[in-house]
Coordinates of C-alpha atoms and ligand atoms in Angstrom, one line a residue:
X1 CA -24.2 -8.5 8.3
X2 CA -25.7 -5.2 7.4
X3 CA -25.3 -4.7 3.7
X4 CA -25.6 -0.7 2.8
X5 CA -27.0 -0.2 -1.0
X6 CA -26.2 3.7 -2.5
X7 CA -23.0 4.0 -0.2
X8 CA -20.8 6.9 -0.2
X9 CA -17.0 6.2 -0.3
X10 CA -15.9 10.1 -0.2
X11 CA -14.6 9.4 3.3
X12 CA -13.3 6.4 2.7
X13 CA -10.7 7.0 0.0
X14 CA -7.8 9.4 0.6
X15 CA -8.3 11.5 -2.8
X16 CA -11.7 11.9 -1.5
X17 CA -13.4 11.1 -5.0
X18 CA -17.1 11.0 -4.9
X19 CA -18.2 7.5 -5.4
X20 CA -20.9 5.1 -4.9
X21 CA -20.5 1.9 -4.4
X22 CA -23.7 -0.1 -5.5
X23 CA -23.7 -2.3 -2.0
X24 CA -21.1 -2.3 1.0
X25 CA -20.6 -3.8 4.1
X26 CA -18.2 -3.6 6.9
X27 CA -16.8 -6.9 7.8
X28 CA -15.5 -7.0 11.1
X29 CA -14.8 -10.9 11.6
X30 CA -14.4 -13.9 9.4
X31 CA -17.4 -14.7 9.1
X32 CA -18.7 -11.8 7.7
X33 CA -16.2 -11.8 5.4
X34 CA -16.8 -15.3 3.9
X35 CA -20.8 -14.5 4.2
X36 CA -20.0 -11.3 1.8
X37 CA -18.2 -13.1 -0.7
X38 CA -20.5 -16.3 -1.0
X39 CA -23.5 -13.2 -1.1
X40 CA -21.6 -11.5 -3.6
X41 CA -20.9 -14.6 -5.4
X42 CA -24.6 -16.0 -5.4
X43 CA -26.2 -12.9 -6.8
X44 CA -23.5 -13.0 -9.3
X45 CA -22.3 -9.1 -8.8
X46 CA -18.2 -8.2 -8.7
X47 CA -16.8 -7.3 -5.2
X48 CA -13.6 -5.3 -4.1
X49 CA -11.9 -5.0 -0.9
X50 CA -11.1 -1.7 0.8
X51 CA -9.1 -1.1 3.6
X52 CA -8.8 2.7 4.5
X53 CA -8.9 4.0 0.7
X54 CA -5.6 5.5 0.7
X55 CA -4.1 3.4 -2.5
X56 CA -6.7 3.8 -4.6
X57 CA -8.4 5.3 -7.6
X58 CA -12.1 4.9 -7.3
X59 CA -14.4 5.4 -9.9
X60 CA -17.5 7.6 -9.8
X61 CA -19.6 3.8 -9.4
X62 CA -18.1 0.4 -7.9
X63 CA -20.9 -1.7 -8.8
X64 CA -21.7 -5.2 -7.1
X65 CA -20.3 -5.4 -3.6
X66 CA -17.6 -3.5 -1.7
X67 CA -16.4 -5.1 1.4
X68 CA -14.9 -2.3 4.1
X69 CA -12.1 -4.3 6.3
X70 CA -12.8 -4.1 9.4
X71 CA -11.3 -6.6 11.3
X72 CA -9.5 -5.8 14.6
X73 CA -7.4 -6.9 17.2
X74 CA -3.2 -7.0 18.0
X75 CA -1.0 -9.2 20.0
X76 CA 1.7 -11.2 21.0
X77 CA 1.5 -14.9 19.8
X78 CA 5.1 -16.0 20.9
X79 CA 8.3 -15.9 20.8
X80 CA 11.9 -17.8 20.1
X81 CA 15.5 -16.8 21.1
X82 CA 15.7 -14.2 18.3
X83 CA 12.2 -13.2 17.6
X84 CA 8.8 -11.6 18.9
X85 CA 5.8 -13.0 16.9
X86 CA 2.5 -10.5 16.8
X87 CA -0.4 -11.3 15.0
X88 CA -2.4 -7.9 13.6
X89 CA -6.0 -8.0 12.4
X90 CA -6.3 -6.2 9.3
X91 CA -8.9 -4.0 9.6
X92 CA -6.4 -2.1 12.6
X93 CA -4.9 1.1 11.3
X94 CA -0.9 0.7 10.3
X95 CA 0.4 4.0 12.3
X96 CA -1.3 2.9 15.0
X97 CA -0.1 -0.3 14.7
X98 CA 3.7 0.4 14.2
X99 CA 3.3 3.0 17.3
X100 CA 1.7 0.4 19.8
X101 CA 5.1 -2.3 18.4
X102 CA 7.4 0.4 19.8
X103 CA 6.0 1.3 23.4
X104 CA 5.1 -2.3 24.1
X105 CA 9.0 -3.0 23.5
X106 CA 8.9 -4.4 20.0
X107 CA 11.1 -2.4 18.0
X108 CA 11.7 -3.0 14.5
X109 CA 9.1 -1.0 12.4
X110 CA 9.5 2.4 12.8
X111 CA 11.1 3.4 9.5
X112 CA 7.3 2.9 8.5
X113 CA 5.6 5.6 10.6
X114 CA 2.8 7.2 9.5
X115 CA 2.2 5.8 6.3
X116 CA -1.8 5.6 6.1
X117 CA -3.7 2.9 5.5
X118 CA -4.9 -0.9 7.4
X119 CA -2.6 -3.0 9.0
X120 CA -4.2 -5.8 6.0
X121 CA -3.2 -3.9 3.2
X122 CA 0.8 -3.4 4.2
X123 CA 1.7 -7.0 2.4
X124 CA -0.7 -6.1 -0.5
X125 CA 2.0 -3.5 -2.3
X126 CA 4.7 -4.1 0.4
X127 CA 4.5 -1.0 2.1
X128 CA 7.8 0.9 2.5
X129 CA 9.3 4.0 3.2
X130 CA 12.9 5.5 4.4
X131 CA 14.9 2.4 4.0
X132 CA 12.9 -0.5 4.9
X133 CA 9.8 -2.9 3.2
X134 CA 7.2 -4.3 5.4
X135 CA 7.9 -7.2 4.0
X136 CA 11.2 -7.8 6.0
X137 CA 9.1 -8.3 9.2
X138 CA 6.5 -10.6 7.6
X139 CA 6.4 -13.7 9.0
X140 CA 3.4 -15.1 7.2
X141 CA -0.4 -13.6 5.7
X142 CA -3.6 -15.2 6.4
X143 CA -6.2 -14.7 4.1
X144 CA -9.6 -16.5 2.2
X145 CA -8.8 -18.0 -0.5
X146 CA -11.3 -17.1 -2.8
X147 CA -11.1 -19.8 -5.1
X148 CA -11.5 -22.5 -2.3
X149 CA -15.3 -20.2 -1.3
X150 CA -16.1 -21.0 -4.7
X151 CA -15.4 -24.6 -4.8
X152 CA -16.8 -25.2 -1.3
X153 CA -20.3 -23.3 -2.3
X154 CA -20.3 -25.6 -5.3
X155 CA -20.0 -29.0 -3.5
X156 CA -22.3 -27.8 -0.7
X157 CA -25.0 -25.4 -0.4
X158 CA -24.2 -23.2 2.0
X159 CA -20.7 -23.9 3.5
X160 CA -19.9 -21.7 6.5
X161 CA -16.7 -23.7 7.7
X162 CA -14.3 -21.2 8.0
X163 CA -11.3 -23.6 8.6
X164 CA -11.5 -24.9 5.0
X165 CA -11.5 -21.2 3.0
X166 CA -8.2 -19.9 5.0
X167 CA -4.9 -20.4 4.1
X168 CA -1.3 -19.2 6.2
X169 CA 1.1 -18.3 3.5
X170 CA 4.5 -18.1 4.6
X171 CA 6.4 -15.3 3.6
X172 CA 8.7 -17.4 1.2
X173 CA 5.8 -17.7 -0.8
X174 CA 4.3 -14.4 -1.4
X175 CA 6.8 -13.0 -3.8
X176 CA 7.3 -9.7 -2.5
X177 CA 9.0 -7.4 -4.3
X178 CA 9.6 -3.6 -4.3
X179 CA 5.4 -2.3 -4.1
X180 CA 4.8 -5.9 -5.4
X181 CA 3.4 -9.6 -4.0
X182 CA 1.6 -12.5 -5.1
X183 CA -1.9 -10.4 -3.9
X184 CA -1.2 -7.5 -5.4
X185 CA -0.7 -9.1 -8.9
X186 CA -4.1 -11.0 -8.6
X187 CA -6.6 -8.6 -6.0
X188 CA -9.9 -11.3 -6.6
X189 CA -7.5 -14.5 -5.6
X190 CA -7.1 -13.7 -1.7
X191 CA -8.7 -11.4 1.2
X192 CA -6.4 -10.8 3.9
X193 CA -7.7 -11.1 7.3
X194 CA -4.5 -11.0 9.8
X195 CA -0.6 -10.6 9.6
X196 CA 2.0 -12.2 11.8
X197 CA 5.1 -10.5 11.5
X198 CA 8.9 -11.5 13.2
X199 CA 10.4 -8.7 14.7
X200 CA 14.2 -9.7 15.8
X201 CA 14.4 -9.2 19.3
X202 CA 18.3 -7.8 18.5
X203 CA 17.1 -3.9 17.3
X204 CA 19.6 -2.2 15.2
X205 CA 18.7 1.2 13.6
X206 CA 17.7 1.4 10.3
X207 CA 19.7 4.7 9.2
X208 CA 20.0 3.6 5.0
X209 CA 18.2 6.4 3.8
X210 CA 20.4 9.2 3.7
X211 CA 17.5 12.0 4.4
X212 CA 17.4 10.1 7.9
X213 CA 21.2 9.3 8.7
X214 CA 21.6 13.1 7.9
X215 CA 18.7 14.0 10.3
X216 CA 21.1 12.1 13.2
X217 CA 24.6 13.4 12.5
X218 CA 24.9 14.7 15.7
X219 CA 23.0 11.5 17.4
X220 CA 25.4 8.8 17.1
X221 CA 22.9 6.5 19.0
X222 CA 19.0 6.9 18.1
X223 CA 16.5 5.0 19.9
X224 CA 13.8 3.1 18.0
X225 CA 11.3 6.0 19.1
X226 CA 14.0 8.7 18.1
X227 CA 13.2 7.5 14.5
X228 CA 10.0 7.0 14.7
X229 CA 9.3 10.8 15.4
X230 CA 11.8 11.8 13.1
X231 CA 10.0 9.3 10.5
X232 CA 6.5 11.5 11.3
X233 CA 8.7 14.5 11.5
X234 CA 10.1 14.5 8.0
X235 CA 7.1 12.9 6.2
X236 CA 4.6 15.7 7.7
X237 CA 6.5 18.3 6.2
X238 CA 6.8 16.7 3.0
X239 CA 3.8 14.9 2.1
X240 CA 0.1 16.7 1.6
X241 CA -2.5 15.5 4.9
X242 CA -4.8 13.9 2.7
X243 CA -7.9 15.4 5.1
X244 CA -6.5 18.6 3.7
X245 CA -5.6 17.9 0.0
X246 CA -6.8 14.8 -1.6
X247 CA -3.7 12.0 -2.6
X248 CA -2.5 8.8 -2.5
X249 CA 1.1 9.3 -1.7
X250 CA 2.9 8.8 -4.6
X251 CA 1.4 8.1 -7.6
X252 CA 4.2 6.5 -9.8
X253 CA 6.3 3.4 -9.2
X254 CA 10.0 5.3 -9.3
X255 CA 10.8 2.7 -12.7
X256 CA 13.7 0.5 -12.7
X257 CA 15.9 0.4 -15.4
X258 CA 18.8 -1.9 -17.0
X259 CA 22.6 -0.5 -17.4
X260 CA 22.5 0.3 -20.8
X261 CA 19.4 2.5 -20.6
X262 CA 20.5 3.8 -17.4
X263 CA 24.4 5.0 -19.1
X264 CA 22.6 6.7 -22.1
X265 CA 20.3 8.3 -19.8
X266 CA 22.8 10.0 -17.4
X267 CA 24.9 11.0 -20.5
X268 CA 22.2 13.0 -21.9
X269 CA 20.5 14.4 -18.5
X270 CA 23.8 14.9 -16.4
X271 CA 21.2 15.6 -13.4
X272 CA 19.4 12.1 -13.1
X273 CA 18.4 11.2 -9.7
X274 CA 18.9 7.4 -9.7
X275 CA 20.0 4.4 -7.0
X276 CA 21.1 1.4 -7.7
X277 CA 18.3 -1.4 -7.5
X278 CA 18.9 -5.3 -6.8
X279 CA 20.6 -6.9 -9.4
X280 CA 18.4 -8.4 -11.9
X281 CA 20.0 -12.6 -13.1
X282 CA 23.1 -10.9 -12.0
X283 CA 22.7 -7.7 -14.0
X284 CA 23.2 -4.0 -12.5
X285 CA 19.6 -2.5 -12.5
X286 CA 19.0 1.5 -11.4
X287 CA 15.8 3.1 -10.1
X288 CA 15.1 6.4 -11.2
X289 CA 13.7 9.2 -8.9
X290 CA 10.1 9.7 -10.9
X291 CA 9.3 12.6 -9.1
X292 CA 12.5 13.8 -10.8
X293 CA 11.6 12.9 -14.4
X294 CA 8.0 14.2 -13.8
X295 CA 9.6 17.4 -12.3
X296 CA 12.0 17.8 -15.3
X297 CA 8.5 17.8 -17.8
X298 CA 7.5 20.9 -16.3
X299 CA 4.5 19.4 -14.5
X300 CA 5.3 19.8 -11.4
X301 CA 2.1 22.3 -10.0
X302 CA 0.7 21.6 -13.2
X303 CA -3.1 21.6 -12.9
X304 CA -6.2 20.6 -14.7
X305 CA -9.6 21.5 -13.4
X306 CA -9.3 20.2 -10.0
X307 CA -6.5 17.1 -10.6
X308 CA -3.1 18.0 -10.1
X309 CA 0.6 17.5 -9.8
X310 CA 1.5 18.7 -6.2
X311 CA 3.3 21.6 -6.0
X312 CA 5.9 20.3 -3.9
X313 CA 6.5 16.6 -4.5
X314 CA 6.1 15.6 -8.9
X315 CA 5.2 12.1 -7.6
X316 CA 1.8 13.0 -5.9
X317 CA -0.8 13.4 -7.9
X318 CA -3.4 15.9 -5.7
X319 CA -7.6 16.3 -5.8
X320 CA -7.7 20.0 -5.2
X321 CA -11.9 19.9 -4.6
X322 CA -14.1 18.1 -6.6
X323 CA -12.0 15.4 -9.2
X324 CA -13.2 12.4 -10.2
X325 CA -11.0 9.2 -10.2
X326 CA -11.8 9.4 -14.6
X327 CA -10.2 12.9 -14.8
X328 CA -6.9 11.8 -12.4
X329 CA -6.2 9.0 -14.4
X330 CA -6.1 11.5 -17.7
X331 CA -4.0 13.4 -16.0
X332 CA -1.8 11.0 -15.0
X333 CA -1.7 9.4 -18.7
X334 CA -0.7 12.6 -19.7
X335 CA 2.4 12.6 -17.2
X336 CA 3.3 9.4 -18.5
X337 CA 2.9 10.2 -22.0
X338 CA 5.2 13.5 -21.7
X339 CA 7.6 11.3 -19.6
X340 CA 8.0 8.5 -22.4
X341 CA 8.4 11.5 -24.7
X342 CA 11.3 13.6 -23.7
X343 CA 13.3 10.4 -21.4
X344 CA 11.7 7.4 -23.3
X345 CA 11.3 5.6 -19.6
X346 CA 7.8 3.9 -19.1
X347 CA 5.8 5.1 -15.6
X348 CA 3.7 2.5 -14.0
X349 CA 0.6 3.8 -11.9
X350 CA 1.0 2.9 -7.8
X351 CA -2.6 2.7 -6.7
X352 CA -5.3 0.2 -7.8
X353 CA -8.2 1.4 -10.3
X354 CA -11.5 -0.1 -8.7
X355 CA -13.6 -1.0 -10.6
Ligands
LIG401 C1 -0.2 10.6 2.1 C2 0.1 9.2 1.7 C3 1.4 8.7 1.8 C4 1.7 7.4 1.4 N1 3.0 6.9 1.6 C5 3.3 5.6 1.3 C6 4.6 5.1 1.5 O1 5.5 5.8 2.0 N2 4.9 3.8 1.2 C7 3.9 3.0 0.6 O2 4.2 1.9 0.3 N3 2.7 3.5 0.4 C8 2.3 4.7 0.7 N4 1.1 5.2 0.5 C9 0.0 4.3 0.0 C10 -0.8 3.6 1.1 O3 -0.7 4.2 2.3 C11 -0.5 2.1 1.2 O4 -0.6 1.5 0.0 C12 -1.5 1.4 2.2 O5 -1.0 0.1 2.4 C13 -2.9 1.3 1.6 O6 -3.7 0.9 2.7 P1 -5.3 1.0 2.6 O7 -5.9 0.2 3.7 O8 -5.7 2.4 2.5 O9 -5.6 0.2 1.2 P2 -6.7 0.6 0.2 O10 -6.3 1.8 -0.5 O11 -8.0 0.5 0.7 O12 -6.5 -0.7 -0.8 C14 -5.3 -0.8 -1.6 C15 -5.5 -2.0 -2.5 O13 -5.4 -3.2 -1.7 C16 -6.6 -4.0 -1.7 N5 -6.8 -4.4 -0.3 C17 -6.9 -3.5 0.8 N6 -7.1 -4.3 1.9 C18 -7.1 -5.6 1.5 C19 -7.2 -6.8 2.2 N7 -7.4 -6.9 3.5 N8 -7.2 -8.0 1.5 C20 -7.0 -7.9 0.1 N9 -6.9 -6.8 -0.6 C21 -6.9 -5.6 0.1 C22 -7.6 -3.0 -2.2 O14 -8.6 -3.8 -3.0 C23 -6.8 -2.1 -3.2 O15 -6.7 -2.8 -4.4 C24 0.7 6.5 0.9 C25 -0.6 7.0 0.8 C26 -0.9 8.3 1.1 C27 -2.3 8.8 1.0

C-alpha cells in the first residue's frame, strides 16, 4: 500500500478544483482497502472515498486520508431463465462498463451511456439519465462495512479477515430512490467494492424519455446499440466535456413538489417545466425542471470570478479556470437563494462536499 502525503486531486475531480488531500492511496483490492481504513482509523485522521471525482465538491484541503477506488475487474457470474448476472469491480469506469454489457450481448443499460464516473459509485446517488436508474439492474452491492472494521480492530489487534468486514446487500435493502440510497445518506457507513447487476435476458427498448423517442420517429425498431450512440450523441452536444470546462453534470436535484404547491405554481408561471413524480402515500407529487427555475432567475451564463452557471444548461454549475470548491458553493447558495425568492421552491445540492 503506498500512501501519498501532499497529493494533488486537480485531475481527479471533474471541476478540476485544486486540492490537496493530506494522504491518499489507491486501493486496488480488498485488502488495501480494509488496510486504509484500519490505518486511517488507528492514527485517528477522517478518510473519504473517491471514485473518478466527477460528483463532487472538493475543498481546497481533504485532511486525514483519501482512498482513490481502484478496484478492477468485470464478468459473467451466472445466469437463470430470465436473467444475465455480472459482477463489476468498482474501481472500472461506468461508460466503459455499460459499452462492454452491450457488445458482449447483455443489453439492458444503455440509456446510461456516457455518464462519467466508476462503476462503484453508480448505486451511491443511483445514477440515471434518459429514462432509466441504475438501480433497476441492481441485483445486490458489496461493500466494507465500516462499523464491523471498527469492532473487529477493537476485539483484536490487527484483524485482516476480510470475510468478516463485507457484507452483500440485496437491492431490496438499499432504499434507492431518485439520486438517493442507503450509502448516499450515510458516506462513512459503507465502501463499495463490487456490483452485481440482473440484466433481463428479454431486451426491450427504453424509449420513455421523449428527447429519445423523438430522436427514433422514423426508426420504429432501435437496437440496444442504436441507443446507445444516440445516448452519447445527444448528451455530447448538450453537456460541457468536463476536460474542457470544469462540472459535475448537474448541480441541482430537479425538487419534487406536492399538488397543492405544484397548482399555485403553474397558475402563477404558465411556463413551468414539470413531470409528474411517483406518488408520495398515494398523493400526486411533480418534479420541476430546475434548470428551468434557475433559467427563469436570469442566471443562466451568470458568472462570478471563475464559477459559473453554464451558458447552455441553468443546471450545471461550470469552473471556467481557477475556482475553488469554497467560491462554487457561494455561488450556488446564491442560485438557491434567488430561486426560494421569486418561486419559493427549495434546491438541494447533487454532489457531495468533501470534507
Ligand atoms: C458531465 C457530467 C454529467 C453527469 N451526468 C449525470 C447523469 O446523467 N446522471 C447522474 O446520475 N449523474 C451524472 N453525473 C454525476 C456523476 O457522473 C455520477 O454521480 C457518478 O456516479 C460519480 O462517480 P464518481 O466515481 O466520479 O464518484 P465521485 O465523484 O468520486 O464520488 C461521488 C460520491 O460517492 C462517494 N463514493 C464514490 N465511490 C465510492 C465507493 N466505491 N464506495 C463508497 N462511496 C463512494 C464519494 O465519497 C462521493 O461522496 C454527471 C457528472 C458529470 C461531470
Amino acid at each position: 500500500m503506498n500512501i501519498q502525503s501532499n497529493f494533488s486531486l486537480q485531475k481527479l475531480n471533474s471541476f478540476g478544483f485544486l486540492s490537496h488531500a493530506e494522504y491518499f492511496v489507491s486501493v486496488e483490492n480488498e485488502h488495501d482497502l480494509l488496510n486504509a481504513i484500519e490505518f486511517a482509523n488507528q492514527k485517528k485522521m477522517p478518510w473519504q472515498v473517491l471514485g473518478s471525482g466527477s460528483n463532487v465538491v472538493l475543498q481546497d484541503f481533504l485532511p486525514g486520508l483519501t482512498i482513490h477506488m481502484a478496484i478492477f475487474g468485470k464478468k459473467l457470474v451466472s445466469e437463470s431463465a430470465t436473467h444475465f448476472y455480472i459482477d463489476c469491480g468498482a474501481g472500472e469506469n461506468w461508460h466503459e462498463f455499460v459499452k462492454w454489457t452491450i457488445e458482449e450481448g447483455y443489453p439492458g443499460l444503455e440509456n446510461l451511456a456516457l455518464i462519467p464516473g466508476t462503476t462503484g459509485a453508480a448505486p451511491i446517488q443511483n445514477i440515471g439519465a434518459y429514462g432509466a436508474e441504475a438501480a433497476s439492474m441492481i441485483d445486490s452491492v458489496e461493500v466494507l462495512d465500516t462499523k464491523l472494521v471498527l469492532e473487529t480492530q477493537a476485539n483484536t489487534e490487527v484483524d485482516l479477515n476480510i470475510q468478516q468486514n463485507w457484507q452483500v446487500i440485496p437491492k431490496e435493502e438499499c432504499a434507492f430512490a431518485y439520486r438517493d440510497s442507503i450509502f448516499k445518506r450515510d458516506l462513512q457507513a459503507y465502501v463499495v467494492t463490487q456490483v452485481r447487476f440482473a440484466i433481463p435476458k428479454k431486451w426491450q427498448a427504453n424509449l420513455s424519455y421523449a428527447e429519445l423517442a423523438n430522436y427514433f420517429l422514423d426508426n420504429k425498431s432501435p437496437s440496444a446499440q442504436d441507443i446507445f450512440d444516440a445516448v452519447v450523441m445527444i448528451r455530447s452536444k448538450k453537456l460541457p466535456d468536463p476536460a474542457l470546462l470544469g462540472n459535475a453534470g448537474s448541480f441541482f436535484h430537479n425538487p419534487i413538489v406536492d399538488l397543492a404547491t405544484y397548482t399555485q405554481l403553474k397558475e402563477k408561471f404558465t411556463g413551468l417545466v414539470s413531470y409528474p413524480a411517483p406518488d408520495l402515500l398515494g398523493e400526486k407529487q411533480f418534479k420541476l425542471a430546475a434548470g428551468w427555475l434557475i433559467d427563469q432567475c436570469g442566471l443562466k451564463g451568470y458568472r462570478v470570478g471563475d464559477c459559473g452557471v453554464y451558458e447552455k444548461q441553468a443546471l450545471v454549475l461550470v469552473n471556467h479556470g481557477t475556482a475553488k470548491g469554497s467560491e462554487m458553493l457561494a455561488l450556488a447558495n446564491h442560485i438557491k437563494q434567488t430561486v426560494l425568492e421569486k418561486f419559493g421552491v427549495t434546491l438541494s445540492q447533487e454532489p457531495n462536499n468533501l470534507p
